[in-house]
């Protein structure tokens, strides 16, 4: 297992649509090692999720884990591995909240996201999974699925007025 180097905004790998991983390749040592390394990397840098392009791999793979939810009755999210994920349905209603990204380090901005999503994907065992996610979990899934399509959260901001350095947010508040 290893902590991988995180790609940062400006690296073309973050702007490319990623390739699907064939079902039969999911249990290969190469993909299993990549998953383990991405989990290590996410935990090392205290991210709530990381997508493969963020470790310079242009494949449809993301990992999510939230041990300390950002409040407002949100639950912790156990480790979730999403391979070739698809959002099959989503809420009409959008909610705005703060997001950051390991590839856009030190910045936060308010991003509108749909409040719930239905997701289909393969898990790390190569099994087909379908589930419903709400609130912060739904937000993180949308953020990571965007990475797999070559998008970052800045692309989803209607304007950049809330874009802030973390330290300044702490000084001047979040609203
Ligand atoms: Zn990100």
XYZ file of C-alpha atoms and ligand atoms in Angstrom:
176
model
C 0.000 0.000 0.000
C 1.151 3.483 -0.728
C 0.236 7.115 -0.565
C -0.019 8.409 -4.120
C 0.800 11.810 -5.511
C -2.345 13.894 -6.014
C -2.819 15.658 -9.354
C -3.692 19.326 -9.128
C -5.807 21.647 -11.224
C -3.984 22.315 -14.489
C -2.953 18.695 -14.936
C -4.750 17.488 -18.103
C -5.622 14.158 -16.429
C -8.261 16.029 -14.385
C -9.982 17.265 -17.551
C -10.240 13.982 -19.446
C -13.255 11.686 -19.406
C -12.159 8.396 -17.815
C -12.355 4.844 -19.170
C -14.570 2.159 -17.670
C -12.909 -0.766 -15.885
C -14.006 -4.140 -17.313
C -15.899 -6.147 -14.671
C -13.418 -9.039 -14.906
C -10.481 -6.690 -14.216
C -11.886 -5.415 -10.904
C -10.477 -8.271 -8.828
C -7.072 -8.127 -10.567
C -4.080 -7.331 -8.340
C -3.525 -4.109 -10.300
C -7.003 -2.681 -9.620
C -7.114 -3.993 -6.043
C -3.808 -2.311 -5.335
C -5.021 0.933 -6.922
C -8.151 0.858 -4.710
C -6.051 0.254 -1.570
C -3.631 3.029 -2.508
C -6.478 5.462 -3.199
C -7.990 4.698 0.219
C -4.580 5.315 1.844
C -4.181 8.557 -0.098
C -7.680 9.828 0.771
C -7.091 9.127 4.476
C -3.582 10.637 4.480
C -4.837 13.939 3.038
C -8.092 13.881 5.042
C -10.311 13.905 1.978
C -13.877 12.568 2.069
C -13.417 11.064 -1.376
C -10.899 10.686 -4.154
C -11.308 9.770 -7.814
C -8.747 7.917 -9.936
C -7.818 10.949 -12.116
C -6.694 12.621 -8.883
C -3.962 9.982 -8.640
C -3.143 10.257 -12.362
C -5.194 7.229 -13.444
C -7.877 7.921 -16.045
C -10.301 5.153 -15.019
C -13.845 5.131 -13.649
C -13.041 4.530 -9.992
C -13.667 6.571 -6.856
C -13.541 5.905 -3.120
C -15.544 7.747 -0.455
C -15.365 7.671 3.347
C -16.622 10.171 5.911
C -15.805 9.572 9.551
C -16.707 13.043 10.762
C -19.826 14.301 9.014
C -20.048 18.061 8.512
C -23.042 18.400 10.860
C -26.764 19.057 10.434
C -27.752 15.481 11.232
C -25.513 13.943 8.573
C -24.341 10.377 9.152
C -20.857 8.976 8.813
C -20.280 7.199 5.513
C -18.496 3.862 5.624
C -15.839 3.184 3.008
C -17.589 3.063 -0.365
C -15.808 2.005 -3.563
C -17.520 3.030 -6.804
C -16.398 1.499 -10.094
C -18.040 2.625 -13.365
C -20.692 4.513 -11.353
C -23.845 5.905 -12.969
C -26.329 8.295 -11.418
C -29.606 6.762 -12.614
C -32.006 9.220 -10.953
C -31.698 12.409 -8.967
C -33.749 14.990 -7.098
C -35.042 17.992 -9.001
C -34.266 20.237 -6.066
C -30.796 21.622 -5.587
C -29.112 22.554 -2.314
C -26.026 24.732 -2.012
C -23.189 23.870 0.309
C -19.432 24.197 0.670
C -17.080 21.923 -1.225
C -13.364 21.561 -1.494
C -11.118 19.220 -3.444
C -7.701 17.654 -2.913
C -6.836 18.775 -6.461
C -7.891 22.382 -5.783
C -6.187 22.602 -2.459
C -6.979 25.196 0.173
C -10.049 26.571 -1.646
C -13.713 26.175 -0.773
C -16.768 27.283 -2.683
C -20.530 26.888 -2.491
C -21.819 24.397 -5.045
C -25.438 23.587 -5.886
C -26.068 19.837 -6.003
C -29.138 17.695 -6.274
C -30.321 16.553 -2.807
C -30.471 12.848 -3.522
C -29.196 10.421 -6.133
C -29.773 6.799 -7.112
C -26.494 5.145 -8.062
C -25.487 1.983 -9.888
C -21.885 0.799 -9.834
C -19.622 -2.153 -9.217
C -18.049 -2.493 -5.772
C -14.477 -3.607 -5.059
C -15.513 -7.278 -5.322
C -16.911 -6.744 -8.816
C -20.499 -7.029 -7.576
C -23.235 -4.858 -9.052
C -24.595 -2.448 -6.414
C -27.569 -0.082 -6.539
C -28.322 2.378 -3.779
C -29.958 5.646 -2.834
C -27.918 8.436 -1.216
C -29.019 11.704 0.321
C -27.521 14.905 1.669
C -23.763 15.027 2.079
C -23.279 11.490 0.731
C -25.200 12.459 -2.438
C -23.033 15.588 -2.717
C -19.776 13.634 -2.473
C -20.982 11.100 -5.045
C -21.808 13.911 -7.496
C -18.401 15.524 -6.858
C -16.567 12.245 -7.522
C -18.675 11.341 -10.578
C -17.826 14.784 -11.957
C -14.118 13.930 -11.654
C -14.729 10.820 -13.761
C -16.193 13.087 -16.466
C -13.273 15.544 -16.346
C -15.079 18.152 -14.242
C -14.185 19.834 -10.951
C -16.451 21.607 -8.445
C -15.480 25.040 -9.787
C -17.310 24.150 -13.031
C -20.515 23.674 -11.019
C -20.428 27.035 -9.243
C -22.935 29.479 -10.776
C -20.413 32.198 -9.988
C -17.167 32.430 -8.035
C -18.340 34.904 -5.373
C -18.089 32.384 -2.544
C -14.710 30.973 -3.619
C -12.527 31.332 -0.532
C -9.246 30.286 0.978
C -9.811 28.025 3.961
C -8.023 30.345 6.380
C -10.108 33.334 5.302
C -13.308 31.302 5.677
C -12.288 30.556 9.240
C -11.729 34.279 9.835
C -14.791 35.681 8.109
C -17.273 32.859 8.525
C -19.083 30.476 6.258
C -22.311 32.308 5.415
Zn -12.375 16.597 -5.921
